[in-house]
Amino acid sequence: MDNNRAAQIAGLLLIVASGFMLLRGSGDVPDDEASVVNGGITMRLVSSKDVTAGLECGASLWSVTADGQRALTADPNRVCVDGHLLWEGVTSGEYRVMTRATGFLDGDFELTVDSSMVDLETQALALAASLDGIVTDSNGAVAGARVLLSDGQGTSSSETGAFSFRSVPVGTIELRAASVGVGAEQTLEIPEGGLSDLSVELVETPERGLLGLRCDLTDCGCQVSDLLPGSPAAAVLEVGDCFSAVNGESVIGLPRNAIGAKLSGEVGDTISLTISGELIDFTLGSPVTFRPAR
């Protein structure tokens, strides 16, 4: 009898203690956990004809800091299912969604996430066209000429003068080509089927200055990926160096063509790059054929 009574009392105490722990747990959330608000992101990618069947697409999620720098999130990449993309449990803040799909141009979407699901709704993908051509001058095909498009893409002509782009937006685009002392500019209308056998003839042009570097967009701004031997940049920089500003103006988050415009000028002009907080001045040299260092 005494043993049963003791067991009943112990059970009652356990119930009371459990209730107290539940009450305490519900009202005693640490401040740092209470301040974390999670939301989500959803969107749907479709082709220009609103077709998702067989669409190979995906996306990466980037967080954006107050100063405009971006970095991949801890769980960034998604593969679309029938065109749908979804991220859940996203901490509140500023983000960019970078989409990709076979046969279409990459997408870039900025958004703010709070405690709710952010719906970027249905986004029609823009078709990517191809552009093939040859660079010539008065003597024939020009090897190693630089060919640039106004959307920031660039390449060099082959030994036979040929060049090719595989992801060009449909519509109007500017093309520039240059080699030693010669250049050309064209405004092109790119159809859905792309352009082939384009002829770009180089003629004598006013002398433009050259810094001699190629860079890739990164969190730190623009990271040097190639250096032209003998150029002003090659004399000071190394592949892997990253500059955050040109002439004191930040380039973080800017598109490639905007950064390229800041790096241009006449021979003898001075351009200042900010690398790890340090200002480095360069004097633009004479144009030469760009040949990648690697």
mmCIF file of C-alpha atoms in Angstrom:
data_model
loop_
_atom_site.group_PDB
_atom_site.id
_atom_site.type_symbol
_atom_site.label_atom_id
_atom_site.label_comp_id
_atom_site.label_asym_id
_atom_site.label_seq_id
_atom_site.Cartn_x
_atom_site.Cartn_y
_atom_site.Cartn_z
ATOM 1 C CA MET A 1 0.000 0.000 0.000
ATOM 2 C CA ASP A 2 2.811 2.383 0.888
ATOM 3 C CA ASN A 3 4.642 1.520 -2.335
ATOM 4 C CA ASN A 4 1.559 2.330 -4.480
ATOM 5 C CA ARG A 5 1.092 5.609 -2.679
ATOM 6 C CA ALA A 6 4.724 6.550 -3.275
ATOM 7 C CA ALA A 7 4.442 5.718 -6.981
ATOM 8 C CA GLN A 8 1.321 7.902 -7.351
ATOM 9 C CA ILE A 9 3.063 10.841 -5.674
ATOM 10 C CA ALA A 10 6.137 10.416 -7.917
ATOM 11 C CA GLY A 11 3.948 10.333 -11.032
ATOM 12 C CA LEU A 12 2.110 13.485 -9.966
ATOM 13 C CA LEU A 13 5.393 15.298 -9.367
ATOM 14 C CA LEU A 14 6.637 14.219 -12.820
ATOM 15 C CA ILE A 15 3.505 15.622 -14.512
ATOM 16 C CA VAL A 16 3.804 18.925 -12.655
ATOM 17 C CA ALA A 17 7.506 19.169 -13.493
ATOM 18 C CA SER A 18 6.835 18.447 -17.185
ATOM 19 C CA GLY A 19 4.159 21.114 -17.319
ATOM 20 C CA PHE A 20 6.491 23.623 -15.727
ATOM 21 C CA MET A 21 9.199 22.808 -18.287
ATOM 22 C CA LEU A 22 6.740 23.232 -21.173
ATOM 23 C CA LEU A 23 5.583 26.585 -19.865
ATOM 24 C CA ARG A 24 9.122 27.708 -19.277
ATOM 25 C CA GLY A 25 10.204 26.592 -22.787
ATOM 26 C CA SER A 26 7.364 28.451 -24.511
ATOM 27 C CA GLY A 27 8.203 31.796 -22.995
ATOM 28 C CA ASP A 28 11.951 31.671 -22.583
ATOM 29 C CA VAL A 29 13.264 31.794 -26.185
ATOM 30 C CA PRO A 30 16.721 33.394 -26.402
ATOM 31 C CA ASP A 31 16.697 36.827 -28.010
ATOM 32 C CA ASP A 32 19.036 35.801 -30.839
ATOM 33 C CA GLU A 33 16.736 32.941 -31.886
ATOM 34 C CA ALA A 34 13.594 35.061 -31.631
ATOM 35 C CA SER A 35 15.103 37.658 -33.976
ATOM 36 C CA VAL A 36 15.668 35.149 -36.791
ATOM 37 C CA VAL A 37 12.723 35.302 -39.190
ATOM 38 C CA ASN A 38 12.531 32.765 -42.010
ATOM 39 C CA GLY A 39 10.742 33.179 -45.305
ATOM 40 C CA GLY A 40 10.980 31.621 -48.718
ATOM 41 C CA ILE A 41 11.294 32.224 -52.458
ATOM 42 C CA THR A 42 9.358 30.673 -55.302
ATOM 43 C CA MET A 43 9.207 31.293 -59.035
ATOM 44 C CA ARG A 44 8.413 29.565 -62.311
ATOM 45 C CA LEU A 45 10.496 29.730 -65.466
ATOM 46 C CA VAL A 46 8.864 29.198 -68.837
ATOM 47 C CA SER A 47 10.021 29.436 -72.418
ATOM 48 C CA SER A 48 8.792 32.235 -74.650
ATOM 49 C CA LYS A 49 5.907 29.957 -75.657
ATOM 50 C CA ASP A 50 4.953 29.199 -72.029
ATOM 51 C CA VAL A 51 6.307 25.670 -72.320
ATOM 52 C CA THR A 52 7.979 23.880 -69.390
ATOM 53 C CA ALA A 53 8.044 20.307 -70.724
ATOM 54 C CA GLY A 54 11.631 19.182 -71.140
ATOM 55 C CA LEU A 55 12.973 22.548 -69.942
ATOM 56 C CA GLU A 56 16.402 22.048 -68.369
ATOM 57 C CA CYS A 57 16.830 24.883 -65.894
ATOM 58 C CA GLY A 58 18.128 25.773 -62.470
ATOM 59 C CA ALA A 59 19.157 28.706 -60.310
ATOM 60 C CA SER A 60 21.519 29.847 -57.578
ATOM 61 C CA LEU A 61 20.621 32.041 -54.605
ATOM 62 C CA TRP A 62 22.952 34.879 -53.517
ATOM 63 C CA SER A 63 22.711 36.992 -50.381
ATOM 64 C CA VAL A 64 23.477 40.710 -50.779
ATOM 65 C CA THR A 65 25.069 42.819 -48.023
ATOM 66 C CA ALA A 66 24.382 46.479 -47.309
ATOM 67 C CA ASP A 67 27.430 47.543 -49.363
ATOM 68 C CA GLY A 68 26.233 45.615 -52.410
ATOM 69 C CA GLN A 69 28.552 42.632 -52.138
ATOM 70 C CA ARG A 70 27.005 39.235 -52.809
ATOM 71 C CA ALA A 71 27.862 35.695 -51.749
ATOM 72 C CA LEU A 72 26.338 32.299 -52.393
ATOM 73 C CA THR A 73 24.032 31.139 -49.610
ATOM 74 C CA ALA A 74 24.715 27.949 -47.651
ATOM 75 C CA ASP A 75 22.167 25.997 -49.738
ATOM 76 C CA PRO A 76 22.137 27.918 -53.020
ATOM 77 C CA ASN A 77 21.479 25.677 -55.982
ATOM 78 C CA ARG A 78 18.146 24.429 -57.275
ATOM 79 C CA VAL A 79 17.138 22.355 -60.307
ATOM 80 C CA CYS A 80 13.723 23.268 -61.650
ATOM 81 C CA VAL A 81 10.803 20.819 -61.668
ATOM 82 C CA ASP A 82 8.470 21.645 -64.563
ATOM 83 C CA GLY A 83 9.963 25.119 -64.452
ATOM 84 C CA HIS A 84 9.299 25.633 -60.720
ATOM 85 C CA LEU A 85 12.032 26.746 -58.308
ATOM 86 C CA LEU A 86 11.673 26.911 -54.519
ATOM 87 C CA TRP A 87 13.768 27.886 -51.505
ATOM 88 C CA GLU A 88 12.357 27.501 -47.973
ATOM 89 C CA GLY A 89 13.674 28.619 -44.597
ATOM 90 C CA VAL A 90 15.398 31.704 -46.015
ATOM 91 C CA THR A 91 16.602 34.237 -43.442
ATOM 92 C CA SER A 92 15.176 37.709 -43.960
ATOM 93 C CA GLY A 93 17.378 40.011 -46.036
ATOM 94 C CA GLU A 94 18.340 41.080 -49.568
ATOM 95 C CA TYR A 95 18.910 38.430 -52.241
ATOM 96 C CA ARG A 96 19.559 37.833 -55.935
ATOM 97 C CA VAL A 97 18.330 34.807 -57.849
ATOM 98 C CA MET A 98 20.506 33.913 -60.868
ATOM 99 C CA THR A 99 18.702 31.571 -63.261
ATOM 100 C CA ARG A 100 20.028 29.436 -66.099
ATOM 101 C CA ALA A 101 18.390 27.272 -68.742
ATOM 102 C CA THR A 102 19.645 25.459 -71.813
ATOM 103 C CA GLY A 103 19.090 27.530 -74.940
ATOM 104 C CA PHE A 104 18.123 30.708 -73.047
ATOM 105 C CA LEU A 105 19.842 33.755 -71.580
ATOM 106 C CA ASP A 106 20.689 33.755 -67.883
ATOM 107 C CA GLY A 107 18.285 35.648 -65.599
ATOM 108 C CA ASP A 108 19.063 37.936 -62.653
ATOM 109 C CA PHE A 109 16.368 38.898 -60.107
ATOM 110 C CA GLU A 110 16.716 41.118 -57.020
ATOM 111 C CA LEU A 111 14.322 40.726 -54.082
ATOM 112 C CA THR A 112 13.769 41.271 -50.359
ATOM 113 C CA VAL A 113 12.801 38.311 -48.155
ATOM 114 C CA ASP A 114 10.855 38.804 -44.916
ATOM 115 C CA SER A 115 8.722 36.375 -42.890
ATOM 116 C CA SER A 116 6.585 35.309 -45.846
ATOM 117 C CA MET A 117 7.015 33.463 -49.119
ATOM 118 C CA VAL A 118 8.198 35.821 -51.898
ATOM 119 C CA ASP A 119 6.679 34.834 -55.235
ATOM 120 C CA LEU A 120 8.637 36.042 -58.256
ATOM 121 C CA GLU A 121 5.753 34.696 -60.331
ATOM 122 C CA THR A 122 6.120 33.370 -63.878
ATOM 123 C CA GLN A 123 9.196 34.609 -65.736
ATOM 124 C CA ALA A 124 9.495 34.069 -69.493
ATOM 125 C CA LEU A 125 13.007 33.119 -70.532
ATOM 126 C CA ALA A 126 14.663 35.068 -73.332
ATOM 127 C CA LEU A 127 16.027 32.991 -76.184
ATOM 128 C CA ALA A 128 19.791 32.819 -76.606
ATOM 129 C CA ALA A 129 20.995 33.130 -80.200
ATOM 130 C CA SER A 130 24.357 32.329 -81.754
ATOM 131 C CA LEU A 131 26.671 34.724 -83.577
ATOM 132 C CA ASP A 132 29.459 33.533 -85.872
ATOM 133 C CA GLY A 133 31.718 35.608 -88.055
ATOM 134 C CA ILE A 134 35.185 36.411 -89.298
ATOM 135 C CA VAL A 135 37.453 39.411 -88.696
ATOM 136 C CA THR A 136 39.375 40.774 -91.682
ATOM 137 C CA ASP A 137 41.411 43.807 -92.736
ATOM 138 C CA SER A 138 42.877 44.937 -96.059
ATOM 139 C CA ASN A 139 45.301 42.003 -95.987
ATOM 140 C CA GLY A 140 42.764 39.273 -95.213
ATOM 141 C CA ALA A 141 41.811 37.368 -92.041
ATOM 142 C CA VAL A 142 42.996 38.826 -88.700
ATOM 143 C CA ALA A 143 44.021 36.406 -85.955
ATOM 144 C CA GLY A 144 43.855 37.367 -82.287
ATOM 145 C CA ALA A 145 41.579 40.395 -82.735
ATOM 146 C CA ARG A 146 39.418 41.264 -79.740
ATOM 147 C CA VAL A 147 35.680 41.080 -80.408
ATOM 148 C CA LEU A 148 33.347 42.614 -77.803
ATOM 149 C CA LEU A 149 29.555 42.784 -77.484
ATOM 150 C CA SER A 150 27.645 45.518 -75.656
ATOM 151 C CA ASP A 151 26.204 42.966 -73.181
ATOM 152 C CA GLY A 152 29.726 42.435 -71.802
ATOM 153 C CA GLN A 153 30.793 39.307 -73.677
ATOM 154 C CA GLY A 154 34.167 39.135 -75.352
ATOM 155 C CA THR A 155 36.347 36.727 -77.312
ATOM 156 C CA SER A 156 39.359 36.647 -79.629
ATOM 157 C CA SER A 157 39.419 35.649 -83.296
ATOM 158 C CA SER A 158 41.114 32.371 -84.197
ATOM 159 C CA GLU A 159 44.096 31.857 -86.498
ATOM 160 C CA THR A 160 41.649 31.993 -89.421
ATOM 161 C CA GLY A 161 39.990 35.181 -88.110
ATOM 162 C CA ALA A 162 36.846 33.324 -86.987
ATOM 163 C CA PHE A 163 34.930 34.156 -83.804
ATOM 164 C CA SER A 164 31.801 32.764 -82.179
ATOM 165 C CA PHE A 165 29.302 33.588 -79.413
ATOM 166 C CA ARG A 166 26.713 31.079 -78.194
ATOM 167 C CA SER A 167 24.544 33.128 -75.817
ATOM 168 C CA VAL A 168 23.594 36.395 -77.504
ATOM 169 C CA PRO A 169 20.312 38.223 -76.755
ATOM 170 C CA VAL A 170 17.819 38.447 -79.602
ATOM 171 C CA GLY A 171 17.418 42.045 -80.796
ATOM 172 C CA THR A 172 19.761 45.006 -81.182
ATOM 173 C CA ILE A 173 23.334 44.672 -79.952
ATOM 174 C CA GLU A 174 26.591 46.587 -80.496
ATOM 175 C CA LEU A 175 29.748 44.815 -81.686
ATOM 176 C CA ARG A 176 33.275 46.176 -81.510
ATOM 177 C CA ALA A 177 36.461 44.578 -82.821
ATOM 178 C CA ALA A 178 40.061 45.749 -82.599
ATOM 179 C CA SER A 179 43.637 44.772 -83.327
ATOM 180 C CA VAL A 180 46.862 46.747 -83.670
ATOM 181 C CA GLY A 181 45.896 50.236 -84.863
ATOM 182 C CA VAL A 182 42.662 49.057 -86.489
ATOM 183 C CA GLY A 183 39.088 48.558 -85.321
ATOM 184 C CA ALA A 184 35.442 48.362 -86.279
ATOM 185 C CA GLU A 185 32.015 49.025 -84.778
ATOM 186 C CA GLN A 186 28.705 47.558 -85.942
ATOM 187 C CA THR A 187 25.095 47.650 -84.759
ATOM 188 C CA LEU A 188 23.508 44.253 -85.299
ATOM 189 C CA GLU A 189 19.954 42.939 -85.269
ATOM 190 C CA ILE A 190 20.106 39.390 -83.925
ATOM 191 C CA PRO A 191 17.170 37.181 -85.038
ATOM 192 C CA GLU A 192 15.946 34.147 -83.073
ATOM 193 C CA GLY A 193 17.891 31.877 -85.396
ATOM 194 C CA GLY A 194 21.105 33.824 -84.796
ATOM 195 C CA LEU A 195 23.605 35.206 -87.294
ATOM 196 C CA SER A 196 26.277 33.275 -89.175
ATOM 197 C CA ASP A 197 29.007 34.274 -91.611
ATOM 198 C CA LEU A 198 29.135 37.851 -90.297
ATOM 199 C CA SER A 199 32.036 39.797 -91.794
ATOM 200 C CA VAL A 200 33.770 42.416 -89.626
ATOM 201 C CA GLU A 201 36.336 44.516 -91.505
ATOM 202 C CA LEU A 202 38.889 46.402 -89.440
ATOM 203 C CA VAL A 203 40.010 49.860 -90.539
ATOM 204 C CA GLU A 204 42.462 52.393 -89.111
ATOM 205 C CA THR A 205 41.139 54.048 -85.947
ATOM 206 C CA PRO A 206 42.258 56.769 -83.527
ATOM 207 C CA GLU A 207 44.651 55.354 -80.978
ATOM 208 C CA ARG A 208 42.898 54.152 -77.831
ATOM 209 C CA GLY A 209 44.615 53.339 -74.575
ATOM 210 C CA LEU A 210 44.918 49.815 -73.193
ATOM 211 C CA LEU A 211 45.193 48.611 -69.584
ATOM 212 C CA GLY A 212 45.665 44.960 -70.552
ATOM 213 C CA LEU A 213 43.549 42.883 -68.198
ATOM 214 C CA ARG A 214 40.467 40.700 -68.253
ATOM 215 C CA CYS A 215 38.427 40.148 -65.093
ATOM 216 C CA ASP A 216 35.498 38.102 -63.755
ATOM 217 C CA LEU A 217 32.673 39.443 -61.565
ATOM 218 C CA THR A 218 33.015 38.278 -57.945
ATOM 219 C CA ASP A 219 31.973 39.306 -54.424
ATOM 220 C CA CYS A 220 35.035 41.565 -54.140
ATOM 221 C CA GLY A 221 34.286 43.424 -57.375
ATOM 222 C CA CYS A 222 36.217 42.269 -60.456
ATOM 223 C CA GLN A 223 38.918 39.597 -60.162
ATOM 224 C CA VAL A 224 41.755 39.529 -62.706
ATOM 225 C CA SER A 225 41.567 36.356 -64.812
ATOM 226 C CA ASP A 226 43.968 37.236 -67.670
ATOM 227 C CA LEU A 227 46.817 39.688 -68.176
ATOM 228 C CA LEU A 228 48.258 40.851 -71.491
ATOM 229 C CA PRO A 229 52.055 40.354 -71.436
ATOM 230 C CA GLY A 230 53.857 43.682 -71.702
ATOM 231 C CA SER A 231 50.770 45.708 -70.785
ATOM 232 C CA PRO A 232 50.543 48.280 -67.933
ATOM 233 C CA ALA A 233 48.422 45.880 -65.852
ATOM 234 C CA ALA A 234 50.813 42.943 -66.316
ATOM 235 C CA ALA A 235 53.688 45.030 -64.952
ATOM 236 C CA VAL A 236 51.982 45.397 -61.565
ATOM 237 C CA LEU A 237 49.098 42.936 -61.146
ATOM 238 C CA GLU A 238 48.801 39.169 -60.885
ATOM 239 C CA VAL A 239 45.986 36.837 -61.914
ATOM 240 C CA GLY A 240 43.712 36.583 -58.874
ATOM 241 C CA ASP A 241 44.025 40.220 -57.795
ATOM 242 C CA CYS A 242 40.620 41.836 -57.249
ATOM 243 C CA PHE A 243 39.737 45.514 -57.585
ATOM 244 C CA SER A 244 36.642 47.016 -55.961
ATOM 245 C CA ALA A 245 36.755 50.509 -57.529
ATOM 246 C CA VAL A 246 37.986 52.340 -60.638
ATOM 247 C CA ASN A 247 39.042 55.980 -60.200
ATOM 248 C CA GLY A 248 37.418 55.931 -56.753
ATOM 249 C CA GLU A 249 34.038 54.694 -58.019
ATOM 250 C CA SER A 250 32.831 51.293 -56.798
ATOM 251 C CA VAL A 251 32.386 48.557 -59.420
ATOM 252 C CA ILE A 252 30.802 46.021 -57.056
ATOM 253 C CA GLY A 253 27.590 44.738 -58.590
ATOM 254 C CA LEU A 254 28.128 46.515 -61.923
ATOM 255 C CA PRO A 255 27.744 44.574 -65.200
ATOM 256 C CA ARG A 256 30.878 43.690 -67.124
ATOM 257 C CA ASN A 257 30.335 46.240 -69.925
ATOM 258 C CA ALA A 258 29.979 49.090 -67.385
ATOM 259 C CA ILE A 259 33.267 48.107 -65.748
ATOM 260 C CA GLY A 260 34.920 47.885 -69.166
ATOM 261 C CA ALA A 261 33.807 51.421 -69.972
ATOM 262 C CA LYS A 262 35.486 52.686 -66.781
ATOM 263 C CA LEU A 263 38.744 50.978 -67.777
ATOM 264 C CA SER A 264 38.928 52.647 -71.204
ATOM 265 C CA GLY A 265 40.534 55.884 -72.332
ATOM 266 C CA GLU A 266 43.147 57.465 -74.583
ATOM 267 C CA VAL A 267 46.827 56.526 -74.617
ATOM 268 C CA GLY A 268 48.533 58.285 -71.692
ATOM 269 C CA ASP A 269 45.374 58.550 -69.556
ATOM 270 C CA THR A 270 45.716 57.501 -65.903
ATOM 271 C CA ILE A 271 43.394 54.936 -64.344
ATOM 272 C CA SER A 272 43.378 54.164 -60.626
ATOM 273 C CA LEU A 273 42.303 50.757 -59.273
ATOM 274 C CA THR A 274 41.443 50.073 -55.627
ATOM 275 C CA ILE A 275 42.848 46.695 -54.534
ATOM 276 C CA SER A 276 42.494 45.658 -50.870
ATOM 277 C CA GLY A 277 41.965 49.316 -49.955
ATOM 278 C CA GLU A 278 45.123 50.449 -51.761
ATOM 279 C CA LEU A 279 45.082 52.804 -54.778
ATOM 280 C CA ILE A 280 47.254 51.739 -57.717
ATOM 281 C CA ASP A 281 47.676 54.077 -60.700
ATOM 282 C CA PHE A 282 48.191 52.891 -64.279
ATOM 283 C CA THR A 283 48.992 54.803 -67.467
ATOM 284 C CA LEU A 284 47.136 53.419 -70.462
ATOM 285 C CA GLY A 285 49.454 52.058 -73.139
ATOM 286 C CA SER A 286 49.161 51.687 -76.914
ATOM 287 C CA PRO A 287 46.704 49.121 -78.280
ATOM 288 C CA VAL A 288 48.073 45.677 -79.061
ATOM 289 C CA THR A 289 46.471 42.372 -79.952
ATOM 290 C CA PHE A 290 45.110 40.717 -76.815
ATOM 291 C CA ARG A 291 46.586 37.282 -76.199
ATOM 292 C CA PRO A 292 45.564 35.572 -72.907
ATOM 293 C CA ALA A 293 48.422 34.856 -70.531
ATOM 294 C CA ARG A 294 47.246 31.346 -69.699
#
